[in-house]
PDB file of C-alpha atoms and ligand atoms in Angstrom:
ATOM      1  CA  MET A  58     -24.264  -4.797  12.231  1.00  0.00           C
ATOM      2  CA  SER A  59     -21.226  -3.041  11.070  1.00  0.00           C
ATOM      3  CA  HIS A  60     -20.466  -1.621   7.534  1.00  0.00           C
ATOM      4  CA  ILE A  61     -17.949  -4.132   5.662  1.00  0.00           C
ATOM      5  CA  LEU A  62     -15.640  -1.917   3.803  1.00  0.00           C
ATOM      6  CA  ASP A  63     -15.315  -3.519   0.200  1.00  0.00           C
ATOM      7  CA  GLY A  64     -11.983  -3.041  -0.960  1.00  0.00           C
ATOM      8  CA  LYS A  65     -12.440  -4.752  -4.201  1.00  0.00           C
ATOM      9  CA  LYS A  66     -15.323  -2.587  -5.129  1.00  0.00           C
ATOM     10  CA  VAL A  67     -13.567   0.578  -4.038  1.00  0.00           C
ATOM     11  CA  ALA A  68     -10.258  -0.411  -5.776  1.00  0.00           C
ATOM     12  CA  GLN A  69     -12.286  -1.111  -9.051  1.00  0.00           C
ATOM     13  CA  LYS A  70     -13.719   2.535  -8.934  1.00  0.00           C
ATOM     14  CA  LEU A  71     -10.157   3.933  -8.559  1.00  0.00           C
ATOM     15  CA  LYS A  72      -9.162   1.620 -11.602  1.00  0.00           C
ATOM     16  CA  ASP A  73     -12.021   2.530 -13.721  1.00  0.00           C
ATOM     17  CA  ARG A  74     -10.951   6.342 -13.140  1.00  0.00           C
ATOM     18  CA  LEU A  75      -7.563   5.527 -13.962  1.00  0.00           C
ATOM     19  CA  LYS A  76      -8.432   3.756 -17.111  1.00  0.00           C
ATOM     20  CA  ILE A  77     -10.085   6.795 -18.427  1.00  0.00           C
ATOM     21  CA  GLU A  78      -7.295   9.068 -17.425  1.00  0.00           C
ATOM     22  CA  ILE A  79      -4.724   6.697 -19.134  1.00  0.00           C
ATOM     23  CA  GLU A  80      -7.035   6.769 -22.525  1.00  0.00           C
ATOM     24  CA  ASN A  81      -7.102  10.404 -22.216  1.00  0.00           C
ATOM     25  CA  ILE A  82      -3.178  10.648 -21.908  1.00  0.00           C
ATOM     26  CA  LYS A  83      -3.033   8.221 -24.646  1.00  0.00           C
ATOM     27  CA  SER A  84      -5.102  10.365 -27.063  1.00  0.00           C
ATOM     28  CA  LYS A  85      -3.347  13.742 -25.844  1.00  0.00           C
ATOM     29  CA  PHE A  86       0.323  12.544 -25.864  1.00  0.00           C
ATOM     30  CA  ASP A  87       0.382   9.202 -27.836  1.00  0.00           C
ATOM     31  CA  CYS A  88       1.754   7.372 -25.065  1.00  0.00           C
ATOM     32  CA  VAL A  89       0.739   5.376 -22.033  1.00  0.00           C
ATOM     33  CA  PRO A  90       2.252   4.894 -18.403  1.00  0.00           C
ATOM     34  CA  GLY A  91       5.090   2.319 -18.188  1.00  0.00           C
ATOM     35  CA  LEU A  92       5.562   0.425 -14.870  1.00  0.00           C
ATOM     36  CA  ALA A  93       8.594  -1.872 -14.432  1.00  0.00           C
ATOM     37  CA  VAL A  94       7.999  -4.719 -12.022  1.00  0.00           C
ATOM     38  CA  VAL A  95      11.249  -6.037 -10.613  1.00  0.00           C
ATOM     39  CA  GLN A  96      11.256  -9.352  -8.384  1.00  0.00           C
ATOM     40  CA  VAL A  97      14.377 -10.954  -6.992  1.00  0.00           C
ATOM     41  CA  GLY A  98      14.116 -14.583  -6.311  1.00  0.00           C
ATOM     42  CA  ASN A  99      11.287 -16.544  -5.726  1.00  0.00           C
ATOM     43  CA  VAL A 100       9.398 -15.804  -2.435  1.00  0.00           C
ATOM     44  CA  ALA A 101       6.055 -17.311  -2.893  1.00  0.00           C
ATOM     45  CA  ALA A 102       4.054 -14.474  -1.445  1.00  0.00           C
ATOM     46  CA  SER A 103       5.987 -11.875  -3.517  1.00  0.00           C
ATOM     47  CA  SER A 104       5.290 -14.065  -6.676  1.00  0.00           C
ATOM     48  CA  VAL A 105       1.548 -13.789  -5.921  1.00  0.00           C
ATOM     49  CA  TYR A 106       1.653  -9.947  -5.394  1.00  0.00           C
ATOM     50  CA  VAL A 107       3.735  -9.134  -8.367  1.00  0.00           C
ATOM     51  CA  LYS A 108       1.502 -11.243 -10.708  1.00  0.00           C
ATOM     52  CA  ALA A 109      -1.761  -9.409  -9.253  1.00  0.00           C
ATOM     53  CA  LYS A 110       0.002  -6.056  -9.670  1.00  0.00           C
ATOM     54  CA  THR A 111       1.016  -6.947 -13.299  1.00  0.00           C
ATOM     55  CA  LYS A 112      -2.529  -8.104 -14.132  1.00  0.00           C
ATOM     56  CA  ALA A 113      -4.115  -5.180 -12.539  1.00  0.00           C
ATOM     57  CA  ALA A 114      -1.619  -2.793 -14.480  1.00  0.00           C
ATOM     58  CA  LYS A 115      -2.400  -4.173 -17.793  1.00  0.00           C
ATOM     59  CA  GLU A 116      -6.082  -3.951 -17.292  1.00  0.00           C
ATOM     60  CA  VAL A 117      -6.096  -0.310 -16.889  1.00  0.00           C
ATOM     61  CA  GLY A 118      -3.832   0.216 -19.900  1.00  0.00           C
ATOM     62  CA  ILE A 119      -0.402   0.596 -18.116  1.00  0.00           C
ATOM     63  CA  ASN A 120       2.577  -1.002 -20.145  1.00  0.00           C
ATOM     64  CA  VAL A 121       4.148  -3.538 -17.855  1.00  0.00           C
ATOM     65  CA  PHE A 122       7.851  -4.402 -18.141  1.00  0.00           C
ATOM     66  CA  ASP A 123       8.630  -7.460 -16.000  1.00  0.00           C
ATOM     67  CA  HIS A 124      11.981  -8.130 -14.684  1.00  0.00           C
ATOM     68  CA  HIS A 125      12.309 -11.360 -12.735  1.00  0.00           C
ATOM     69  CA  LEU A 126      15.846 -11.951 -11.640  1.00  0.00           C
ATOM     70  CA  GLU A 127      17.452 -15.006 -10.095  1.00  0.00           C
ATOM     71  CA  ALA A 128      17.776 -15.042  -6.169  1.00  0.00           C
ATOM     72  CA  THR A 129      21.556 -15.224  -6.748  1.00  0.00           C
ATOM     73  CA  THR A 130      21.516 -11.502  -8.376  1.00  0.00           C
ATOM     74  CA  ASN A 131      23.755  -9.151  -6.392  1.00  0.00           C
ATOM     75  CA  GLN A 132      23.501  -5.729  -5.409  1.00  0.00           C
ATOM     76  CA  ASP A 133      25.483  -4.173  -8.312  1.00  0.00           C
ATOM     77  CA  GLU A 134      23.530  -6.008 -10.948  1.00  0.00           C
ATOM     78  CA  LEU A 135      20.057  -4.973  -9.419  1.00  0.00           C
ATOM     79  CA  ILE A 136      21.238  -1.390  -9.315  1.00  0.00           C
ATOM     80  CA  ASN A 137      22.485  -1.606 -12.925  1.00  0.00           C
ATOM     81  CA  LEU A 138      19.159  -2.700 -13.987  1.00  0.00           C
ATOM     82  CA  ILE A 139      17.580   0.108 -11.985  1.00  0.00           C
ATOM     83  CA  ASN A 140      19.907   2.796 -13.481  1.00  0.00           C
ATOM     84  CA  GLN A 141      18.640   1.292 -17.037  1.00  0.00           C
ATOM     85  CA  LEU A 142      15.035   1.758 -15.937  1.00  0.00           C
ATOM     86  CA  ASN A 143      15.797   5.213 -14.450  1.00  0.00           C
ATOM     87  CA  ASN A 144      17.151   6.318 -17.940  1.00  0.00           C
ATOM     88  CA  SER A 145      14.188   4.524 -19.923  1.00  0.00           C
ATOM     89  CA  GLU A 146      11.840   7.248 -21.527  1.00  0.00           C
ATOM     90  CA  ASP A 147       9.093   4.129 -21.474  1.00  0.00           C
ATOM     91  CA  ILE A 148       9.203   3.809 -17.647  1.00  0.00           C
ATOM     92  CA  ASP A 149       7.273   6.084 -15.292  1.00  0.00           C
ATOM     93  CA  GLY A 150       7.167   3.790 -12.226  1.00  0.00           C
ATOM     94  CA  ILE A 151       9.843   1.329 -10.782  1.00  0.00           C
ATOM     95  CA  LEU A 152       8.524  -1.203  -8.508  1.00  0.00           C
ATOM     96  CA  VAL A 153      11.121  -3.405  -6.494  1.00  0.00           C
ATOM     97  CA  GLN A 154       9.099  -6.103  -4.738  1.00  0.00           C
ATOM     98  CA  LEU A 155      10.204  -6.398  -1.134  1.00  0.00           C
ATOM     99  CA  PRO A 156      11.649  -8.383   0.538  1.00  0.00           C
ATOM    100  CA  LEU A 157      14.936  -8.639  -1.404  1.00  0.00           C
ATOM    101  CA  PRO A 158      17.290 -11.467  -0.454  1.00  0.00           C
ATOM    102  CA  LYS A 159      19.552 -10.895   2.691  1.00  0.00           C
ATOM    103  CA  THR A 160      22.592 -10.299   0.609  1.00  0.00           C
ATOM    104  CA  ILE A 161      21.142  -6.951  -0.894  1.00  0.00           C
ATOM    105  CA  ASN A 162      20.789  -3.862   1.061  1.00  0.00           C
ATOM    106  CA  GLU A 163      17.304  -2.719   0.690  1.00  0.00           C
ATOM    107  CA  GLU A 164      17.680   0.887   1.732  1.00  0.00           C
ATOM    108  CA  VAL A 165      20.557   1.408  -1.057  1.00  0.00           C
ATOM    109  CA  VAL A 166      18.318  -0.264  -3.689  1.00  0.00           C
ATOM    110  CA  LEU A 167      15.401   1.917  -3.030  1.00  0.00           C
ATOM    111  CA  ASN A 168      17.380   4.858  -2.770  1.00  0.00           C
ATOM    112  CA  SER A 169      18.747   4.202  -6.103  1.00  0.00           C
ATOM    113  CA  ILE A 170      15.373   4.478  -7.947  1.00  0.00           C
ATOM    114  CA  LEU A 171      14.745   7.981  -9.266  1.00  0.00           C
ATOM    115  CA  PRO A 172      12.305   9.669  -6.761  1.00  0.00           C
ATOM    116  CA  GLU A 173       9.972  10.732  -9.701  1.00  0.00           C
ATOM    117  CA  LYS A 174       9.579   7.034 -10.699  1.00  0.00           C
ATOM    118  CA  ASP A 175       9.391   5.685  -7.311  1.00  0.00           C
ATOM    119  CA  ALA A 176       5.982   3.746  -7.931  1.00  0.00           C
ATOM    120  CA  ASP A 177       5.957   2.714  -3.991  1.00  0.00           C
ATOM    121  CA  GLY A 178       6.777   6.242  -2.419  1.00  0.00           C
ATOM    122  CA  PHE A 179       9.643   4.757  -0.307  1.00  0.00           C
ATOM    123  CA  HIS A 180      12.456   7.180  -1.572  1.00  0.00           C
ATOM    124  CA  PRO A 181      13.488   9.641   1.261  1.00  0.00           C
ATOM    125  CA  LEU A 182      12.481  12.443  -0.816  1.00  0.00           C
ATOM    126  CA  ASN A 183       8.982  11.197  -1.491  1.00  0.00           C
ATOM    127  CA  VAL A 184       8.924  10.097   2.372  1.00  0.00           C
ATOM    128  CA  GLY A 185      10.087  13.827   3.145  1.00  0.00           C
ATOM    129  CA  LYS A 186       7.500  15.259   0.710  1.00  0.00           C
ATOM    130  CA  LEU A 187       4.780  13.245   2.261  1.00  0.00           C
ATOM    131  CA  SER A 188       5.817  14.551   5.718  1.00  0.00           C
ATOM    132  CA  ILE A 189       6.071  18.227   4.979  1.00  0.00           C
ATOM    133  CA  SER A 190       3.330  18.761   2.327  1.00  0.00           C
ATOM    134  CA  PRO A 191       0.416  20.250   3.973  1.00  0.00           C
ATOM    135  CA  LYS A 192      -2.303  18.140   2.387  1.00  0.00           C
ATOM    136  CA  ASN A 193      -2.608  14.868   0.378  1.00  0.00           C
ATOM    137  CA  ASP A 194      -1.414  16.682  -2.566  1.00  0.00           C
ATOM    138  CA  GLU A 195      -2.632  14.778  -5.932  1.00  0.00           C
ATOM    139  CA  ASN A 196       1.058  15.044  -7.373  1.00  0.00           C
ATOM    140  CA  LEU A 197       2.563  13.047  -4.471  1.00  0.00           C
ATOM    141  CA  MET A 198       3.961   9.514  -4.678  1.00  0.00           C
ATOM    142  CA  ILE A 199       2.425   8.203  -1.826  1.00  0.00           C
ATOM    143  CA  PRO A 200       3.091   4.516  -0.177  1.00  0.00           C
ATOM    144  CA  CYS A 201       0.468   2.155  -1.620  1.00  0.00           C
ATOM    145  CA  THR A 202      -1.000   0.278   1.348  1.00  0.00           C
ATOM    146  CA  PRO A 203      -1.561   3.235   3.749  1.00  0.00           C
ATOM    147  CA  TYR A 204      -3.083   5.272   0.754  1.00  0.00           C
ATOM    148  CA  GLY A 205      -5.352   2.591   0.097  1.00  0.00           C
ATOM    149  CA  CYS A 206      -6.340   2.593   3.773  1.00  0.00           C
ATOM    150  CA  LEU A 207      -7.122   6.250   3.560  1.00  0.00           C
ATOM    151  CA  LEU A 208      -8.999   5.941   0.439  1.00  0.00           C
ATOM    152  CA  LEU A 209     -11.274   3.042   2.265  1.00  0.00           C
ATOM    153  CA  LEU A 210     -11.753   5.397   5.069  1.00  0.00           C
ATOM    154  CA  LYS A 211     -12.944   8.215   2.848  1.00  0.00           C
ATOM    155  CA  GLU A 212     -15.308   6.134   1.292  1.00  0.00           C
ATOM    156  CA  LEU A 213     -17.429   6.096   4.681  1.00  0.00           C
ATOM    157  CA  ASN A 214     -17.883   9.648   4.154  1.00  0.00           C
ATOM    158  CA  ILE A 215     -17.104  10.262   7.959  1.00  0.00           C
ATOM    159  CA  GLU A 216     -15.546  13.280   9.453  1.00  0.00           C
ATOM    160  CA  LEU A 217     -11.966  12.686  10.088  1.00  0.00           C
ATOM    161  CA  VAL A 218     -10.991  16.016  11.441  1.00  0.00           C
ATOM    162  CA  GLY A 219     -10.095  15.800  15.358  1.00  0.00           C
ATOM    163  CA  LYS A 220     -10.707  11.935  15.487  1.00  0.00           C
ATOM    164  CA  ASN A 221      -8.505   9.899  17.639  1.00  0.00           C
ATOM    165  CA  ALA A 222      -6.750   7.629  15.100  1.00  0.00           C
ATOM    166  CA  VAL A 223      -4.271   4.827  16.280  1.00  0.00           C
ATOM    167  CA  VAL A 224      -2.035   3.059  14.001  1.00  0.00           C
ATOM    168  CA  ILE A 225      -0.748  -0.251  15.263  1.00  0.00           C
ATOM    169  CA  GLY A 226       2.887  -0.749  13.910  1.00  0.00           C
ATOM    170  CA  ARG A 227       5.712   1.640  12.733  1.00  0.00           C
ATOM    171  CA  SER A 228       7.209   0.095   9.606  1.00  0.00           C
ATOM    172  CA  ASN A 229       8.319   2.292   6.670  1.00  0.00           C
ATOM    173  CA  ILE A 230       5.824   0.704   4.177  1.00  0.00           C
ATOM    174  CA  VAL A 231       2.757   0.906   6.514  1.00  0.00           C
ATOM    175  CA  GLY A 232       2.780   2.398   9.928  1.00  0.00           C
ATOM    176  CA  LYS A 233       4.869   5.472   9.452  1.00  0.00           C
ATOM    177  CA  PRO A 234       3.574   6.835   6.274  1.00  0.00           C
ATOM    178  CA  MET A 235      -0.266   6.055   7.605  1.00  0.00           C
ATOM    179  CA  THR A 236       0.563   8.148  10.408  1.00  0.00           C
ATOM    180  CA  GLN A 237       1.597  11.163   8.249  1.00  0.00           C
ATOM    181  CA  LEU A 238      -1.552  10.592   6.118  1.00  0.00           C
ATOM    182  CA  LEU A 239      -3.863  10.624   8.885  1.00  0.00           C
ATOM    183  CA  LEU A 240      -2.113  13.722  10.504  1.00  0.00           C
ATOM    184  CA  LYS A 241      -2.698  15.460   7.183  1.00  0.00           C
ATOM    185  CA  GLU A 242      -6.476  14.570   7.606  1.00  0.00           C
ATOM    186  CA  SER A 243      -6.182  16.426  11.072  1.00  0.00           C
ATOM    187  CA  CYS A 244      -6.777  13.213  12.946  1.00  0.00           C
ATOM    188  CA  THR A 245      -5.065  13.120  16.547  1.00  0.00           C
ATOM    189  CA  VAL A 246      -2.625  10.157  15.705  1.00  0.00           C
ATOM    190  CA  THR A 247      -0.896   7.861  18.050  1.00  0.00           C
ATOM    191  CA  THR A 248       1.387   5.284  16.637  1.00  0.00           C
ATOM    192  CA  VAL A 249       1.894   2.122  19.008  1.00  0.00           C
ATOM    193  CA  HIS A 250       4.574  -0.723  18.568  1.00  0.00           C
ATOM    194  CA  SER A 251       6.017  -3.823  20.109  1.00  0.00           C
ATOM    195  CA  LYS A 252       7.599  -1.603  22.967  1.00  0.00           C
ATOM    196  CA  THR A 253       4.464   0.505  23.740  1.00  0.00           C
ATOM    197  CA  VAL A 254       3.220  -0.225  27.265  1.00  0.00           C
ATOM    198  CA  ASP A 255      -0.546  -1.184  27.536  1.00  0.00           C
ATOM    199  CA  ILE A 256      -1.276  -1.151  23.761  1.00  0.00           C
ATOM    200  CA  GLU A 257      -4.824  -2.258  24.452  1.00  0.00           C
ATOM    201  CA  SER A 258      -6.077   0.556  26.633  1.00  0.00           C
ATOM    202  CA  ILE A 259      -4.479   2.960  23.748  1.00  0.00           C
ATOM    203  CA  CYS A 260      -6.474   1.135  21.015  1.00  0.00           C
ATOM    204  CA  LYS A 261      -9.589   1.177  23.021  1.00  0.00           C
ATOM    205  CA  ASN A 262      -9.704   4.982  22.767  1.00  0.00           C
ATOM    206  CA  ALA A 263      -9.297   4.899  18.980  1.00  0.00           C
ATOM    207  CA  ASP A 264     -12.124   6.164  16.826  1.00  0.00           C
ATOM    208  CA  ILE A 265      -9.973   4.941  13.787  1.00  0.00           C
ATOM    209  CA  LEU A 266      -7.969   1.858  14.441  1.00  0.00           C
ATOM    210  CA  ILE A 267      -5.394   0.744  11.730  1.00  0.00           C
ATOM    211  CA  VAL A 268      -3.975  -2.712  12.446  1.00  0.00           C
ATOM    212  CA  ALA A 269      -0.468  -3.574  10.922  1.00  0.00           C
ATOM    213  CA  ILE A 270       1.303  -5.749  13.018  1.00  0.00           C
ATOM    214  CA  GLY A 271       1.592  -9.117  11.023  1.00  0.00           C
ATOM    215  CA  LYS A 272      -0.027 -11.445  13.668  1.00  0.00           C
ATOM    216  CA  PRO A 273      -2.781 -13.665  12.653  1.00  0.00           C
ATOM    217  CA  GLU A 274      -6.155 -12.531  14.507  1.00  0.00           C
ATOM    218  CA  PHE A 275      -4.130 -10.818  17.317  1.00  0.00           C
ATOM    219  CA  VAL A 276      -6.743  -8.054  17.946  1.00  0.00           C
ATOM    220  CA  ASN A 277      -9.930  -8.952  19.663  1.00  0.00           C
ATOM    221  CA  LYS A 278     -13.215  -6.903  20.774  1.00  0.00           C
ATOM    222  CA  ASP A 279     -11.517  -6.009  24.034  1.00  0.00           C
ATOM    223  CA  TRP A 280      -9.092  -3.921  22.119  1.00  0.00           C
ATOM    224  CA  VAL A 281     -11.830  -1.672  20.383  1.00  0.00           C
ATOM    225  CA  LYS A 282     -14.088   0.847  21.299  1.00  0.00           C
ATOM    226  CA  GLU A 283     -17.905   0.393  20.345  1.00  0.00           C
ATOM    227  CA  GLY A 284     -18.527   2.067  17.022  1.00  0.00           C
ATOM    228  CA  ALA A 285     -14.979   2.504  16.055  1.00  0.00           C
ATOM    229  CA  VAL A 286     -13.773   2.228  12.222  1.00  0.00           C
ATOM    230  CA  ILE A 287     -11.043  -0.699  12.036  1.00  0.00           C
ATOM    231  CA  ILE A 288      -8.796  -1.014   8.878  1.00  0.00           C
ATOM    232  CA  ASP A 289      -7.026  -4.521   8.900  1.00  0.00           C
ATOM    233  CA  VAL A 290      -3.871  -4.399   7.012  1.00  0.00           C
ATOM    234  CA  GLY A 291      -2.745  -7.910   7.913  1.00  0.00           C
ATOM    235  CA  ILE A 292      -2.547 -10.790   5.215  1.00  0.00           C
ATOM    236  CA  ASN A 293      -1.507 -13.913   7.181  1.00  0.00           C
ATOM    237  CA  ARG A 294      -1.729 -17.572   5.818  1.00  0.00           C
ATOM    238  CA  VAL A 295      -2.834 -19.896   8.594  1.00  0.00           C
ATOM    239  CA  LYS A 296      -3.167 -23.646   8.394  1.00  0.00           C
ATOM    240  CA  ILE A 297      -6.622 -24.978   8.755  1.00  0.00           C
ATOM    241  CA  ASN A 298      -5.469 -28.713   8.521  1.00  0.00           C
ATOM    242  CA  GLU A 299      -2.811 -30.739   7.170  1.00  0.00           C
ATOM    243  CA  LYS A 300      -3.829 -29.870   3.550  1.00  0.00           C
ATOM    244  CA  LYS A 301      -5.631 -26.621   3.630  1.00  0.00           C
ATOM    245  CA  SER A 302      -4.794 -23.090   4.677  1.00  0.00           C
ATOM    246  CA  LYS A 303      -6.532 -19.764   4.481  1.00  0.00           C
ATOM    247  CA  LEU A 304      -6.026 -16.017   4.495  1.00  0.00           C
ATOM    248  CA  VAL A 305      -6.683 -14.085   7.775  1.00  0.00           C
ATOM    249  CA  GLY A 306      -6.105 -10.380   8.880  1.00  0.00           C
ATOM    250  CA  ASP A 307      -4.439  -9.266  12.097  1.00  0.00           C
ATOM    251  CA  VAL A 308      -8.055  -8.700  13.497  1.00  0.00           C
ATOM    252  CA  LEU A 309     -10.048 -11.408  14.754  1.00  0.00           C
ATOM    253  CA  PHE A 310     -12.950 -10.395  12.410  1.00  0.00           C
ATOM    254  CA  ASN A 311     -15.934 -12.308  13.762  1.00  0.00           C
ATOM    255  CA  ASP A 312     -15.260 -11.137  17.436  1.00  0.00           C
ATOM    256  CA  VAL A 313     -14.596  -7.511  16.461  1.00  0.00           C
ATOM    257  CA  GLU A 314     -17.209  -7.012  13.715  1.00  0.00           C
ATOM    258  CA  PRO A 315     -20.476  -6.706  15.846  1.00  0.00           C
ATOM    259  CA  LYS A 316     -18.757  -4.088  18.089  1.00  0.00           C
ATOM    260  CA  VAL A 317     -17.624  -1.608  15.358  1.00  0.00           C
ATOM    261  CA  SER A 318     -19.362   0.817  12.911  1.00  0.00           C
ATOM    262  CA  ALA A 319     -17.069  -0.266   9.956  1.00  0.00           C
ATOM    263  CA  ILE A 320     -14.417  -2.931   9.380  1.00  0.00           C
ATOM    264  CA  SER A 321     -12.231  -4.070   6.218  1.00  0.00           C
ATOM    265  CA  PRO A 322     -12.071  -7.807   5.631  1.00  0.00           C
ATOM    266  CA  VAL A 323      -9.136 -10.043   4.939  1.00  0.00           C
ATOM    267  CA  PRO A 324      -8.902 -10.890   1.940  1.00  0.00           C
ATOM    268  CA  GLY A 325     -11.031  -8.226  -0.013  1.00  0.00           C
ATOM    269  CA  GLY A 326     -10.290  -5.186   2.024  1.00  0.00           C
ATOM    270  CA  VAL A 327      -6.715  -3.494   1.959  1.00  0.00           C
ATOM    271  CA  GLY A 328      -5.183  -5.809  -0.628  1.00  0.00           C
ATOM    272  CA  PRO A 329      -6.958  -4.677  -3.613  1.00  0.00           C
ATOM    273  CA  MET A 330      -6.500  -1.034  -2.627  1.00  0.00           C
ATOM    274  CA  THR A 331      -2.575  -1.331  -2.306  1.00  0.00           C
ATOM    275  CA  ILE A 332      -2.856  -2.643  -5.945  1.00  0.00           C
ATOM    276  CA  ALA A 333      -5.011   0.046  -7.292  1.00  0.00           C
ATOM    277  CA  CYS A 334      -2.862   2.766  -5.624  1.00  0.00           C
ATOM    278  CA  LEU A 335       0.366   1.315  -7.332  1.00  0.00           C
ATOM    279  CA  LEU A 336      -1.471   2.140 -10.508  1.00  0.00           C
ATOM    280  CA  ARG A 337      -2.369   5.535  -9.305  1.00  0.00           C
ATOM    281  CA  ASN A 338       1.202   6.332  -8.351  1.00  0.00           C
ATOM    282  CA  THR A 339       2.420   5.344 -11.846  1.00  0.00           C
ATOM    283  CA  THR A 340      -0.086   7.293 -13.570  1.00  0.00           C
ATOM    284  CA  THR A 341       0.819  10.276 -11.326  1.00  0.00           C
ATOM    285  CA  SER A 342       4.251   9.973 -12.217  1.00  0.00           C
ATOM    286  CA  CYS A 343       3.356   9.706 -15.996  1.00  0.00           C
ATOM    287  CA  LYS A 344       1.264  12.947 -15.714  1.00  0.00           C
ATOM    288  CA  ASN A 345       3.714  14.713 -13.735  1.00  0.00           C
ATOM    289  CA  ARG A 346       6.202  13.845 -16.425  1.00  0.00           C
ATOM    290  CA  LEU A 347       3.907  15.176 -19.286  1.00  0.00           C
ATOM    291  CA  ILE A 348       1.875  17.827 -17.798  1.00  0.00           C
ATOM    292  CA  ASN A 349       3.903  19.494 -14.892  1.00  0.00           C
TER     293      ASN A 349
HETATM  294  N1  LIG B 216       6.209  -5.870   0.249  1.00  0.00           N
HETATM  295  C1  LIG B 216       5.204  -6.049   0.759  1.00  0.00           C
HETATM  296  N2  LIG B 216       4.631  -4.810   0.609  1.00  0.00           N
HETATM  297  C2  LIG B 216       5.087  -4.130  -0.357  1.00  0.00           C
HETATM  298  C3  LIG B 216       4.701  -2.935  -1.070  1.00  0.00           C
HETATM  299  O1  LIG B 216       3.816  -2.148  -0.879  1.00  0.00           O
HETATM  300  N3  LIG B 216       5.698  -2.588  -2.069  1.00  0.00           N
HETATM  301  C4  LIG B 216       6.831  -3.516  -2.362  1.00  0.00           C
HETATM  302  N4  LIG B 216       7.661  -3.040  -3.327  1.00  0.00           N
HETATM  303  N5  LIG B 216       7.101  -4.455  -1.834  1.00  0.00           N
HETATM  304  C5  LIG B 216       6.359  -4.867  -0.742  1.00  0.00           C
END
């Protein structure tokens, strides 16, 4: 039997801590962190995430400013809005939900967010800081999903130093920052991707395996080492029949679970942690503004 990493529970613990921090900020400085949530268009999955992020932010006492723009919004209009948010004293964090419509250059938009208000930690300055700072400094703006994965790992109270960690996927949102975070924990990190030769045998060597490939139930028990720790970042909706669908991860859970020492489920694993880390970044940004 493996340990099932309960992301909901760990996320709640972090949110409870943030709620207290925000109450303290309020009583000391008479203000609370503000988060602007920007969505362009109506991608169904984005609407679900934005709703969950907004709800969670309000629960911990963050002021949320919703900006839901038409799918026809052009890049200049979006950047104008970001400039306003950059200049607003009420806003500590700006989240632009991805993906953006094809007509908008994501890189230009993300770079227009002030680094200190970059709630996702995607700005090049924050990416650079993450890569050169020697440890997981509490003032850093850290990409939410990989940071959530790291906090889940830390819940296990296992030694990370010297462990073989393999990250499947090299996206800017998950794979690359995950690699940096694990490196800072002194893991020996290998990042594998679609062009890697013989991924399976590399994964089989992993003490810690982070799976972010976006292919439903792709990783089976033949990919994993006995006793490994598995973090499943995938969120894939698959059809059960004509009417019904369900969410599954990138890992074939029932096949892998008996072989490993710990595994995160989907749903209820990384997802809630991503949201809690967004709230952490927003609160960190507010503290950086007021205190540092
Ligand atoms: N789309 C998928 N994941 C994310 C994320 O972590 N942040 C943003 N802004 N968009 C996303």
